[in-house]
JSON list of C-alpha atoms in Angstrom, two decimals:
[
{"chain": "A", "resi": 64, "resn": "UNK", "atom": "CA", "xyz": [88.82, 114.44, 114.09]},
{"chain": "A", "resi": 65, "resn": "UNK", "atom": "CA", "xyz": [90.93, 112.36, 111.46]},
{"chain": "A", "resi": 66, "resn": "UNK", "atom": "CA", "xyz": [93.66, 114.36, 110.45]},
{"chain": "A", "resi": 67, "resn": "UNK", "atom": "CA", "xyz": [93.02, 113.61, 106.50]},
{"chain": "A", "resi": 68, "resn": "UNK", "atom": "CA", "xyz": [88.96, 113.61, 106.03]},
{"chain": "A", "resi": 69, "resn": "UNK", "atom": "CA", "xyz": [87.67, 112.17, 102.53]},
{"chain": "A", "resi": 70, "resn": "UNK", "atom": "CA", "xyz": [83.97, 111.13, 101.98]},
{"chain": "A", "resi": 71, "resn": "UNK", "atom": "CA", "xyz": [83.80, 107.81, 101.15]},
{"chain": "A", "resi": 72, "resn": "UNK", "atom": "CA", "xyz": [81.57, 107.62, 98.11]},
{"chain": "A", "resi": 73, "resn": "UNK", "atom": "CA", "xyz": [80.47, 106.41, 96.12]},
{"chain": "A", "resi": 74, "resn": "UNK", "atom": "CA", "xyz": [80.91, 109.01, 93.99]},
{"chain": "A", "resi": 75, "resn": "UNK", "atom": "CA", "xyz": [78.86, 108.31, 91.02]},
{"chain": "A", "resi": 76, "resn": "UNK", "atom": "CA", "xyz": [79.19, 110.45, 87.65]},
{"chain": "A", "resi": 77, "resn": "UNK", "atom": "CA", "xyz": [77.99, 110.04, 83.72]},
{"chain": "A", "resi": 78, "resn": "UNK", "atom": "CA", "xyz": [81.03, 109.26, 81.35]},
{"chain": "A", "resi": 79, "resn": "UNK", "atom": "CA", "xyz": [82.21, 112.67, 80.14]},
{"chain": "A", "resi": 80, "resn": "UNK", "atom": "CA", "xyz": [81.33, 114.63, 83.31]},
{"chain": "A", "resi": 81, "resn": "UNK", "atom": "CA", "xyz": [83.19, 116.52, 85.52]},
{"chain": "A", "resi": 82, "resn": "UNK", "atom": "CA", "xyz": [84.26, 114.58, 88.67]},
{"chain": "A", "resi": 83, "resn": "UNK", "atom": "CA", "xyz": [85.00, 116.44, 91.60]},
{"chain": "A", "resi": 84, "resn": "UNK", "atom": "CA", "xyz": [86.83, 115.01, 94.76]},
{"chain": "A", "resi": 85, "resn": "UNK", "atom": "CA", "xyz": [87.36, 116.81, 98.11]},
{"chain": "A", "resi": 86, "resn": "UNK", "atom": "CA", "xyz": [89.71, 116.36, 100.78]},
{"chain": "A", "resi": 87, "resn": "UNK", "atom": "CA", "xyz": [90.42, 118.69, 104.30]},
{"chain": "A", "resi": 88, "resn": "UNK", "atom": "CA", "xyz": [93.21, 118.04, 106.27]},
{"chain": "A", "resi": 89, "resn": "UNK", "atom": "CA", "xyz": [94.03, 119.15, 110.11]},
{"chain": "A", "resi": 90, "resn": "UNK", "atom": "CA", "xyz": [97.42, 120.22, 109.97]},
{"chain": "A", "resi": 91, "resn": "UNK", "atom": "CA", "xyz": [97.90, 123.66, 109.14]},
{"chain": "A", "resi": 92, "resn": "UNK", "atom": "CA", "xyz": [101.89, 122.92, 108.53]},
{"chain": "A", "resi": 93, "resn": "UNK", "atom": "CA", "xyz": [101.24, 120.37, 106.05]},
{"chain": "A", "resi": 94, "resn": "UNK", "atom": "CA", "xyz": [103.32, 121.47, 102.98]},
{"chain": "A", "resi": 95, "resn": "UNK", "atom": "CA", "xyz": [102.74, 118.66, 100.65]},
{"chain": "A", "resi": 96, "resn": "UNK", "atom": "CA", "xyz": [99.92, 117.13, 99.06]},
{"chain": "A", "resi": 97, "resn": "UNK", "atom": "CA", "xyz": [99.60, 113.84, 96.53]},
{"chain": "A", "resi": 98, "resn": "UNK", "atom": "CA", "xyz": [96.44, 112.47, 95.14]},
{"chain": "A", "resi": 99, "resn": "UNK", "atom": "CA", "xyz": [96.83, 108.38, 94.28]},
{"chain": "A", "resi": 100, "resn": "UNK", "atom": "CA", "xyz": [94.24, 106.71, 92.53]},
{"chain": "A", "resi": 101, "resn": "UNK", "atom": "CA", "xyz": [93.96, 102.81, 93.79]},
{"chain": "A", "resi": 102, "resn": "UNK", "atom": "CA", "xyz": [91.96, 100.32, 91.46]},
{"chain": "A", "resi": 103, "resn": "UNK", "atom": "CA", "xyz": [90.43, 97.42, 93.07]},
{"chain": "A", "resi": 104, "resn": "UNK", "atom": "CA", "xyz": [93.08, 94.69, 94.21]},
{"chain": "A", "resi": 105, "resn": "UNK", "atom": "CA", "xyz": [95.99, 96.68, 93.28]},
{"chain": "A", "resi": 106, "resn": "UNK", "atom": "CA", "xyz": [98.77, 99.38, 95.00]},
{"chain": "A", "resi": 107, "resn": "UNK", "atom": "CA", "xyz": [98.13, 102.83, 95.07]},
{"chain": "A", "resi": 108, "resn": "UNK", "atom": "CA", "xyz": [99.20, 105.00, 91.93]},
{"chain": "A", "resi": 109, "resn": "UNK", "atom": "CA", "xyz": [100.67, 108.62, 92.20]},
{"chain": "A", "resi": 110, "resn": "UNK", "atom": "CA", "xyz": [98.03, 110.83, 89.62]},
{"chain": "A", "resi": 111, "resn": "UNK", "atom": "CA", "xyz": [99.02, 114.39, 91.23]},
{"chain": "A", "resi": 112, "resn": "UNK", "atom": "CA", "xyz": [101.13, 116.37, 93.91]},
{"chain": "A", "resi": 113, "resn": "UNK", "atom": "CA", "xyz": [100.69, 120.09, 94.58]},
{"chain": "A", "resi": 114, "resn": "UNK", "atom": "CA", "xyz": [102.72, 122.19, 96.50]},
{"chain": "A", "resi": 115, "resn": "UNK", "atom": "CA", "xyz": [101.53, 125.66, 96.42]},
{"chain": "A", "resi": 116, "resn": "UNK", "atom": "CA", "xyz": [98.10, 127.58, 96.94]},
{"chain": "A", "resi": 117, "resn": "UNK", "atom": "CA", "xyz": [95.95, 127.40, 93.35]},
{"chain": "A", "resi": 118, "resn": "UNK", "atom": "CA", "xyz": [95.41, 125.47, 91.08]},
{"chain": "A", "resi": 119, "resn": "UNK", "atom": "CA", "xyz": [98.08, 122.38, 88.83]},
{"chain": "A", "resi": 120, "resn": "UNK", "atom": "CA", "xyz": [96.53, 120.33, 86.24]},
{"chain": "A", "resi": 121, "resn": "UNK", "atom": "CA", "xyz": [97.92, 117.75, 84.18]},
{"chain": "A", "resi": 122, "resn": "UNK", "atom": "CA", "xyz": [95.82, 116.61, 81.26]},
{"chain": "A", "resi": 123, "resn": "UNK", "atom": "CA", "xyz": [92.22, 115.89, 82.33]},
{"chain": "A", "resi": 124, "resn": "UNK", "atom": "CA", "xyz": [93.31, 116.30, 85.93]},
{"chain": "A", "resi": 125, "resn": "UNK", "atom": "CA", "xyz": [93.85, 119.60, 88.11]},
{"chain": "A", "resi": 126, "resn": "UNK", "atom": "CA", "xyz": [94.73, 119.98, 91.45]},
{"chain": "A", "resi": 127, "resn": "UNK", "atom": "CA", "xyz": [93.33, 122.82, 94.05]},
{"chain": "A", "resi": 128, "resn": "UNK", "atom": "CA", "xyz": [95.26, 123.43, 96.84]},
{"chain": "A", "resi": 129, "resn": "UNK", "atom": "CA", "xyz": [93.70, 126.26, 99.48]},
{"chain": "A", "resi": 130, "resn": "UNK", "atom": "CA", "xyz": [96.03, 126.39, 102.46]},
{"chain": "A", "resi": 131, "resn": "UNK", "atom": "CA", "xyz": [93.75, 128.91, 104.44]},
{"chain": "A", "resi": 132, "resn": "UNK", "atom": "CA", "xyz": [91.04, 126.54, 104.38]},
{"chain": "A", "resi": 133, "resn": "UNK", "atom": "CA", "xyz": [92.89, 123.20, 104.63]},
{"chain": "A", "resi": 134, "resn": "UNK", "atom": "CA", "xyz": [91.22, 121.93, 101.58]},
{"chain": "A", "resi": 135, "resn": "UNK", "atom": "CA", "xyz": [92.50, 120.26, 98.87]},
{"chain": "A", "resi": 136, "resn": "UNK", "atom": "CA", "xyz": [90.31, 118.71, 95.56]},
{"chain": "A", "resi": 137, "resn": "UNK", "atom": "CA", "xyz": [90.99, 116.51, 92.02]},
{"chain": "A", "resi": 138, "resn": "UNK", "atom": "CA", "xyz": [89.35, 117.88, 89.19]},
{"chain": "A", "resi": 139, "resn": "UNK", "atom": "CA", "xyz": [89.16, 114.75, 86.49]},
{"chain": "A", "resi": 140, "resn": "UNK", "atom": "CA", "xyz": [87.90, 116.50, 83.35]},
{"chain": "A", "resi": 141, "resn": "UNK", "atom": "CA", "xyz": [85.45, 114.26, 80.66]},
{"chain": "A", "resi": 142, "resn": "UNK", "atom": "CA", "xyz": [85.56, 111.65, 83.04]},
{"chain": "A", "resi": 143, "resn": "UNK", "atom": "CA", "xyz": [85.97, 107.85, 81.60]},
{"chain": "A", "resi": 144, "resn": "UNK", "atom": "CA", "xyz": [84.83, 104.37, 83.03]},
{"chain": "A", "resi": 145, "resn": "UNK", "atom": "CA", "xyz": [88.69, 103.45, 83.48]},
{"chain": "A", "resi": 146, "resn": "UNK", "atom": "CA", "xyz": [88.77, 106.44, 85.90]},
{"chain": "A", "resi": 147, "resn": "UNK", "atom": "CA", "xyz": [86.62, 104.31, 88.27]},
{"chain": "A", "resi": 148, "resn": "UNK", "atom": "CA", "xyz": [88.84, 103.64, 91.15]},
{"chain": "A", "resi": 149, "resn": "UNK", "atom": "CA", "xyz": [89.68, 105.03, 94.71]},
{"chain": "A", "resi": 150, "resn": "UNK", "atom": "CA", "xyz": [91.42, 108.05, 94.89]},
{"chain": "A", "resi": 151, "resn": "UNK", "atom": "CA", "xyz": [93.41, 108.74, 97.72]},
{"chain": "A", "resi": 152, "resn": "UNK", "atom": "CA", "xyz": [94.06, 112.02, 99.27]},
{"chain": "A", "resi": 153, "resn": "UNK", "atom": "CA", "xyz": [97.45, 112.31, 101.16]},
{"chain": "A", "resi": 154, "resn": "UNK", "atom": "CA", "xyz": [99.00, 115.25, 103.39]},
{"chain": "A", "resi": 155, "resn": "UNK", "atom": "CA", "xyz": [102.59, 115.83, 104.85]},
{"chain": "A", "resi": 156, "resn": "UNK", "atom": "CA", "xyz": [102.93, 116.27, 108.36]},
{"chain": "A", "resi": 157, "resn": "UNK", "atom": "CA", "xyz": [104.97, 118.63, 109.97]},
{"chain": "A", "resi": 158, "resn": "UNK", "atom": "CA", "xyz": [107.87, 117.31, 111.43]},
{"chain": "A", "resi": 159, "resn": "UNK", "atom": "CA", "xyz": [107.14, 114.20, 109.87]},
{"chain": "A", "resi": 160, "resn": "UNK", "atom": "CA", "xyz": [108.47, 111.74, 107.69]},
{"chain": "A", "resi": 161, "resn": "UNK", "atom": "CA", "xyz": [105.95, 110.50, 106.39]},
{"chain": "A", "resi": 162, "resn": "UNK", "atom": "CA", "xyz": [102.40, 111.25, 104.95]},
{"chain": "A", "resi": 163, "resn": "UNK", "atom": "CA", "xyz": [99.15, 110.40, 106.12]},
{"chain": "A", "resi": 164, "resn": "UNK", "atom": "CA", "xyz": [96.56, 109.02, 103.94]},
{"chain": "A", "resi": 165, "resn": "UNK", "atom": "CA", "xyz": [92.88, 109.39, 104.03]},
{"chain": "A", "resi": 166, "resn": "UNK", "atom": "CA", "xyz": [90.07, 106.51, 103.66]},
{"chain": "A", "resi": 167, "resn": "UNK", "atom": "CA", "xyz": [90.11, 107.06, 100.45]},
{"chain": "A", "resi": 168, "resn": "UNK", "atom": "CA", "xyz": [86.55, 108.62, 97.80]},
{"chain": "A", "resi": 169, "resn": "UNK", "atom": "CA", "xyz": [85.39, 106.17, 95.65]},
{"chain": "A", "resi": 170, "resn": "UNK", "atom": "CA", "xyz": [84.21, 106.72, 91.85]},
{"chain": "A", "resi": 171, "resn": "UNK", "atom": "CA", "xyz": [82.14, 105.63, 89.63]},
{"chain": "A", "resi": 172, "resn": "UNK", "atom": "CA", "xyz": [81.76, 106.92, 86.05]},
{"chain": "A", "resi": 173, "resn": "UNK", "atom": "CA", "xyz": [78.32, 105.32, 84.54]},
{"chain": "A", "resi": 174, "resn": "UNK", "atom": "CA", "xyz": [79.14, 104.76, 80.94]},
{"chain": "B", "resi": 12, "resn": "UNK", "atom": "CA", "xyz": [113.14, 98.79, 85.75]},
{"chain": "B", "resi": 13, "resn": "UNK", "atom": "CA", "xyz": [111.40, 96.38, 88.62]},
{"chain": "B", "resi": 14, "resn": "UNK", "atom": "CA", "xyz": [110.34, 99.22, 90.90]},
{"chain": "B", "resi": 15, "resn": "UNK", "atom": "CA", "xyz": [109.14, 98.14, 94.08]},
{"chain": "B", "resi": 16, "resn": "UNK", "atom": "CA", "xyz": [108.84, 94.33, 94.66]},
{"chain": "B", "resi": 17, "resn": "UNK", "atom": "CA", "xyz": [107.09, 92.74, 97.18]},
{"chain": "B", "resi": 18, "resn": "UNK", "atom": "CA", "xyz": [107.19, 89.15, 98.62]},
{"chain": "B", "resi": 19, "resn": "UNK", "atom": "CA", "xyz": [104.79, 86.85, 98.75]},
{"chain": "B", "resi": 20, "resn": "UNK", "atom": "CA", "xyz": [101.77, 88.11, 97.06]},
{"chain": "B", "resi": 21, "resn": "UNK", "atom": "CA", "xyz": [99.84, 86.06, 99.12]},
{"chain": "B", "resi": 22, "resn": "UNK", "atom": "CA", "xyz": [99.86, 84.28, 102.44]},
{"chain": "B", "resi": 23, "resn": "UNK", "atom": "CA", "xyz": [97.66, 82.53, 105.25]},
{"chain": "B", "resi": 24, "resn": "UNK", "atom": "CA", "xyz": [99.17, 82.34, 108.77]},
{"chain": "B", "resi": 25, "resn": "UNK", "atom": "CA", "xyz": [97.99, 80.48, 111.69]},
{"chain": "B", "resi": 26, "resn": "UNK", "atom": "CA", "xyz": [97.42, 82.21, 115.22]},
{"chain": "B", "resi": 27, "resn": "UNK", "atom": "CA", "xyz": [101.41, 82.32, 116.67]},
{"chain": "B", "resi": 28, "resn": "UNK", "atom": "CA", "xyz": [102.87, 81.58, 113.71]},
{"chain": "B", "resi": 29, "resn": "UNK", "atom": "CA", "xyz": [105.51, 83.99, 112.55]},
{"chain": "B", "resi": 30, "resn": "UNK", "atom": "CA", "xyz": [107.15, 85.37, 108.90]},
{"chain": "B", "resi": 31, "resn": "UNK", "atom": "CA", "xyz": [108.96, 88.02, 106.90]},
{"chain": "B", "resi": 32, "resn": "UNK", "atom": "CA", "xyz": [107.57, 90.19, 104.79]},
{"chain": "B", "resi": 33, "resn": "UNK", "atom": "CA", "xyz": [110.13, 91.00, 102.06]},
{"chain": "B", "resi": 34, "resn": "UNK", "atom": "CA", "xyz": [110.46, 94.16, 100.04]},
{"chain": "B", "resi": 35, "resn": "UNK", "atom": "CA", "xyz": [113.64, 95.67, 97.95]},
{"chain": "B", "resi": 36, "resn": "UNK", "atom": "CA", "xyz": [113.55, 98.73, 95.62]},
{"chain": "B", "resi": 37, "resn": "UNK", "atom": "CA", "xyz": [115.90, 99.62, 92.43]},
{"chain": "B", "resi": 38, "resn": "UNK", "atom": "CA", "xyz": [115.19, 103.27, 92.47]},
{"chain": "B", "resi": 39, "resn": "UNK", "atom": "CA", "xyz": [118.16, 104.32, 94.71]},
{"chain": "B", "resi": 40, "resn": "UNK", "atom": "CA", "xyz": [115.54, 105.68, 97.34]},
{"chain": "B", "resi": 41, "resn": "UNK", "atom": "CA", "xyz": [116.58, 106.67, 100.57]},
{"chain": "B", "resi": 42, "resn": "UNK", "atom": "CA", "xyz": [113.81, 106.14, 102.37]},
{"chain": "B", "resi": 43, "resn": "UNK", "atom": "CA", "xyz": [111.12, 103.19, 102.77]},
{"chain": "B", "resi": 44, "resn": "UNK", "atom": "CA", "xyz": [107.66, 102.83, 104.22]},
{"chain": "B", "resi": 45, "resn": "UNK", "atom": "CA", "xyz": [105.49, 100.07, 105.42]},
{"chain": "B", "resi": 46, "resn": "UNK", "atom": "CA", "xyz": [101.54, 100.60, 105.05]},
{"chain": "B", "resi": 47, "resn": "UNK", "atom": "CA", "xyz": [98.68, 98.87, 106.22]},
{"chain": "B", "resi": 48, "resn": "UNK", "atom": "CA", "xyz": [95.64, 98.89, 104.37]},
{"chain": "B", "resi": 49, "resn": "UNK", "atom": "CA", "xyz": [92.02, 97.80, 106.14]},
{"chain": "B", "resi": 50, "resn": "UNK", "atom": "CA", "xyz": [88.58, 98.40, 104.65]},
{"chain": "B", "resi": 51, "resn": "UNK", "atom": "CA", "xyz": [87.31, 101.93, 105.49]},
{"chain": "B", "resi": 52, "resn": "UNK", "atom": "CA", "xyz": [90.52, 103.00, 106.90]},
{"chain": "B", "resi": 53, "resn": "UNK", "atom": "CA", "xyz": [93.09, 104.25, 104.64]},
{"chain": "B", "resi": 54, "resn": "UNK", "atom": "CA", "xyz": [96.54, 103.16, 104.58]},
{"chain": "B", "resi": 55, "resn": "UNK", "atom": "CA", "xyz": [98.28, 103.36, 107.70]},
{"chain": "B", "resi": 56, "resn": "UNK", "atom": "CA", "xyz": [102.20, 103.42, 108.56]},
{"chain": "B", "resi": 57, "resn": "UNK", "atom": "CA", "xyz": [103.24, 101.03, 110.69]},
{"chain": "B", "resi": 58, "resn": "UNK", "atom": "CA", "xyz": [107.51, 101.71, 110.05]},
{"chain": "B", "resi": 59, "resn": "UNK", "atom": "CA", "xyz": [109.56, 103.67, 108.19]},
{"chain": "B", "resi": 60, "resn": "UNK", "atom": "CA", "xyz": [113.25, 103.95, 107.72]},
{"chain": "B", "resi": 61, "resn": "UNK", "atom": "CA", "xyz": [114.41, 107.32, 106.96]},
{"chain": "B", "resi": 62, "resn": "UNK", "atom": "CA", "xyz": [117.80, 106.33, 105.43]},
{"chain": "B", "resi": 63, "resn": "UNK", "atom": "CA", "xyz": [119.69, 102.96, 105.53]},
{"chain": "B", "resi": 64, "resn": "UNK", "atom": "CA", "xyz": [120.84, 101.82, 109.12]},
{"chain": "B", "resi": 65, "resn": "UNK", "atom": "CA", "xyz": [117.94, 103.95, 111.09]},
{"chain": "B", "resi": 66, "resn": "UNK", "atom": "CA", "xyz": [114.04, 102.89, 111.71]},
{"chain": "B", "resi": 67, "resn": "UNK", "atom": "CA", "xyz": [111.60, 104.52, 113.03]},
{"chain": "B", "resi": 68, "resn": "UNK", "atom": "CA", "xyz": [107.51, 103.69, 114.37]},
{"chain": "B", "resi": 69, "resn": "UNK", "atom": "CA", "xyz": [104.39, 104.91, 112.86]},
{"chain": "B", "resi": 70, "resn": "UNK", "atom": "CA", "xyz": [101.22, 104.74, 113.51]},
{"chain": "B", "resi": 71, "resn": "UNK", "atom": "CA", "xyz": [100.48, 101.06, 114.37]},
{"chain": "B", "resi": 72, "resn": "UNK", "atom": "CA", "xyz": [103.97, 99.37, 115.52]},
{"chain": "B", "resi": 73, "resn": "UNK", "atom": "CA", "xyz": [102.78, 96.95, 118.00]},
{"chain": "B", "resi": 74, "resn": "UNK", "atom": "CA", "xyz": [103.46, 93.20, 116.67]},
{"chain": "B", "resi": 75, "resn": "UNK", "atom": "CA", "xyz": [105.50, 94.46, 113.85]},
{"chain": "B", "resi": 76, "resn": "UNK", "atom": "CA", "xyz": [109.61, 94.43, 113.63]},
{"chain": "B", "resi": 77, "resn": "UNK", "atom": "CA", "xyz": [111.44, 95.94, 110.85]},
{"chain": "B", "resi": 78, "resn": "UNK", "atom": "CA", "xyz": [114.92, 95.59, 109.27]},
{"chain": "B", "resi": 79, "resn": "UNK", "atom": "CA", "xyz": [116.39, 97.85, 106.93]},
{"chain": "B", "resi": 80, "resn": "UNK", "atom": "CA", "xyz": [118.96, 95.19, 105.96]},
{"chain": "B", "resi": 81, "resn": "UNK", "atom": "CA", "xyz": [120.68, 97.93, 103.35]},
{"chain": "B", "resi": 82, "resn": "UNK", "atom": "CA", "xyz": [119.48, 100.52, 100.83]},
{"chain": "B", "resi": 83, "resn": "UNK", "atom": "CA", "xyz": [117.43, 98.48, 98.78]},
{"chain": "B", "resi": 84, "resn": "UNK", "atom": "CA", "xyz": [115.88, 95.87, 101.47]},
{"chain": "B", "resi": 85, "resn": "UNK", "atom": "CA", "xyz": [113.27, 96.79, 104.06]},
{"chain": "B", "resi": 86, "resn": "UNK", "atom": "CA", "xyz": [111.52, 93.43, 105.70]},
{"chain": "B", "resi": 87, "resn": "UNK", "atom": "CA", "xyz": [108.66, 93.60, 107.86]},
{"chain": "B", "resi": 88, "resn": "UNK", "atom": "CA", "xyz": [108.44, 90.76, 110.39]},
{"chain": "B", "resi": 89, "resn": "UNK", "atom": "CA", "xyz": [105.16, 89.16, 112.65]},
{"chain": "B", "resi": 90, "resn": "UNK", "atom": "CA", "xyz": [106.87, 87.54, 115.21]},
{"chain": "B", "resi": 91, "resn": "UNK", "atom": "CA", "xyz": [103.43, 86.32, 116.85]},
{"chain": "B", "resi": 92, "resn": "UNK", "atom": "CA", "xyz": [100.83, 86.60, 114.00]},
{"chain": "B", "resi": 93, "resn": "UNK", "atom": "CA", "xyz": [97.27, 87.55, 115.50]},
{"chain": "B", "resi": 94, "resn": "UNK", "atom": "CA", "xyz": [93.71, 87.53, 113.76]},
{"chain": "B", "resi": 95, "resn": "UNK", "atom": "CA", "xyz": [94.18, 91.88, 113.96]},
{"chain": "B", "resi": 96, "resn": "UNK", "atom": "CA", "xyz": [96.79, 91.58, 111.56]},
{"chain": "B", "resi": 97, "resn": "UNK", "atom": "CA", "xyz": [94.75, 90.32, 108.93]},
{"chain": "B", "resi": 98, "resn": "UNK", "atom": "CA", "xyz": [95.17, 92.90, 106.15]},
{"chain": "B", "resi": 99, "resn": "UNK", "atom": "CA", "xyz": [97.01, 94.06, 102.84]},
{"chain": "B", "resi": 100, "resn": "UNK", "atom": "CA", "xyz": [100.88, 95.40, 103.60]},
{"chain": "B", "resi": 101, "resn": "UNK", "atom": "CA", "xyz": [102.40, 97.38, 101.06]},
{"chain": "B", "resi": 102, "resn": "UNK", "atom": "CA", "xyz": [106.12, 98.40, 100.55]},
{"chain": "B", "resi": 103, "resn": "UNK", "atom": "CA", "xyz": [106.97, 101.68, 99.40]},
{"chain": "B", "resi": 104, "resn": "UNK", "atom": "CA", "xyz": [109.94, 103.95, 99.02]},
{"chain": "B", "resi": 105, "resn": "UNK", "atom": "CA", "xyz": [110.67, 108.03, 98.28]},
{"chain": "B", "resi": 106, "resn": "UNK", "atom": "CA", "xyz": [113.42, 109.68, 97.32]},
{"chain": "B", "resi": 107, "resn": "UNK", "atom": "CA", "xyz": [114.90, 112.64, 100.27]},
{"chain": "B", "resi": 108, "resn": "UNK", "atom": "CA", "xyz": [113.21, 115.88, 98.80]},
{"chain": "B", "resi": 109, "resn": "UNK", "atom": "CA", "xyz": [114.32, 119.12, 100.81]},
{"chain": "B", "resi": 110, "resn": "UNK", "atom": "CA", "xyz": [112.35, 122.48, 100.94]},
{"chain": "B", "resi": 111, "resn": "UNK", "atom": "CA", "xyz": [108.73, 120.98, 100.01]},
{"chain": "B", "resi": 112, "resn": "UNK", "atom": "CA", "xyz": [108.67, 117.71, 102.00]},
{"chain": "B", "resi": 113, "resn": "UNK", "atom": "CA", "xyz": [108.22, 114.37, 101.59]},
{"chain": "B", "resi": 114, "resn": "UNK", "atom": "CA", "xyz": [108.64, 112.94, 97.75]},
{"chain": "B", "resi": 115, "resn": "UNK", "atom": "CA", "xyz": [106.16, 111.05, 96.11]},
{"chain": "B", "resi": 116, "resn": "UNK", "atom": "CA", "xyz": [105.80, 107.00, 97.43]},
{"chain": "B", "resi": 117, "resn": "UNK", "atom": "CA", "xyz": [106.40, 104.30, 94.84]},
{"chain": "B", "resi": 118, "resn": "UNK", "atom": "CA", "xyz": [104.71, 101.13, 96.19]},
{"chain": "B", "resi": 119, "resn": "UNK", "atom": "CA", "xyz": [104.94, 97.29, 96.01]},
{"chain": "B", "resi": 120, "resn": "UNK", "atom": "CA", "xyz": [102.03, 95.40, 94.39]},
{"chain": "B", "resi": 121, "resn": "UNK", "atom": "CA", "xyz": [101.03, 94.57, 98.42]},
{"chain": "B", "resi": 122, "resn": "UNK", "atom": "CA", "xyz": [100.27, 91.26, 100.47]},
{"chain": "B", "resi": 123, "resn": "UNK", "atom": "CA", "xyz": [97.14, 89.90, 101.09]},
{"chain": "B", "resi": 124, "resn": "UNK", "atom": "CA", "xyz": [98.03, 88.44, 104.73]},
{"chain": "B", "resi": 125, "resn": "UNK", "atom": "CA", "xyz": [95.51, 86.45, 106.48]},
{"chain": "B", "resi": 126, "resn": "UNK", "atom": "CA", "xyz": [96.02, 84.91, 110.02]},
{"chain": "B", "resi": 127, "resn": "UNK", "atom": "CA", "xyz": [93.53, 82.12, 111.19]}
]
């Protein structure tokens, strides 16, 4: 089981939509949680981070964190073509440095 | 403000053949990360230095050497350059964040690295 699970798209949606992206992690100490969106060719780009159980949203995006389940989804509200990129779900370890990353959802917004 | 910078942007490498990859960071971050990225497989960490003078592994080490030269410098060296190395490296560095964990990464623009 890979310890940060994404499916890999793509994710197709009409411009305007709602655009939901899903992510489940193995770790139950995992305390931290970022979600990067990566266009084609370039570095990775923080959009969110979420700390605590609910929900944090930040202009057309929220962030749903549910501990108990080890899920964690992106929300991107009236979804635009520019929002078609990779988005990258990433979870702190415990004990750990570092985060891991998963493969990554890819999206698609259909003007 | 530079960020993260990353150097070269590009490079082709012959079976053997060795090089640095270069990375420094203006941010007065404590700790840096290097990342592999591969088709289909995320990015994955191959070192990380905590805080200037210490280095650690992570997940794919092997063929990689790492020198956190001093707060702002973190090079990544192929001493033998193989055909599995063939990817995009990024650079990236977080400030020490207690309580919650690990602060957000701020990464390089990457490396497109291929070895013939």
């Amino acid at each position: 089981q890979k310890e940060v699970e994404q499916n890999s798209g793509p994710l197709s949606v009409p411009e305007g939509a709602i655009a939901s992206l899903n992510c489940t992690y193995s770790d139950r100490g995992s305390q931290s949680f970022f979600w990067y969106r990566q266009y084609s060719g370039k570095s990775p780009e923080l959009i969110m981070f979420i700390y605590s159980n609910g929900d944090k949203e930040d202009g057309r995006f929220t962030a749903q964190l549910n501990k108990a389940s080890q899920y964690v989804s992106l929300l991107i509200r009236d979804s635009q073509p520019s929002d078609s990129a990779t988005y990258l779900c990433v979870v702190s370890g415990t004990g750990r440095r570092a985060l891991t990353f998963g493969s990554g959802t890819r999206l698609q917004v259909q003007p | 403000n530079a960020g993260v910078t990353q150097t070269p942007k590009f490079q082709v490498l012959k079976t053997g053949q060795s090089m640095t990859l270069q990375c420094a960071q203006d941010m007065n971050h404590n700790s840096m990360y290097w990342y592999r990225q591969d088709p289909g497989m995320g990015l994955r960490l191959i070192y990380y230095s905590a805080s200037e003078g210490t280095t650690d592994k992570g997940e794919v080490p092997n063929g990689y050497n790492v020198s956190r030269l001093n707060k702002r410098e973190f090079s990544l060296r192929l001493e033998s350059a193989a055909p599995s190395q063939t990817s995009v490296y990024f650079c990236a560095s977080s400030e020490v964040r207690s309580g919650t964990g690990p602060s957000p990464l701020h990464f390089g623009n990457g490396t497109r690295l291929t070895v013939t």
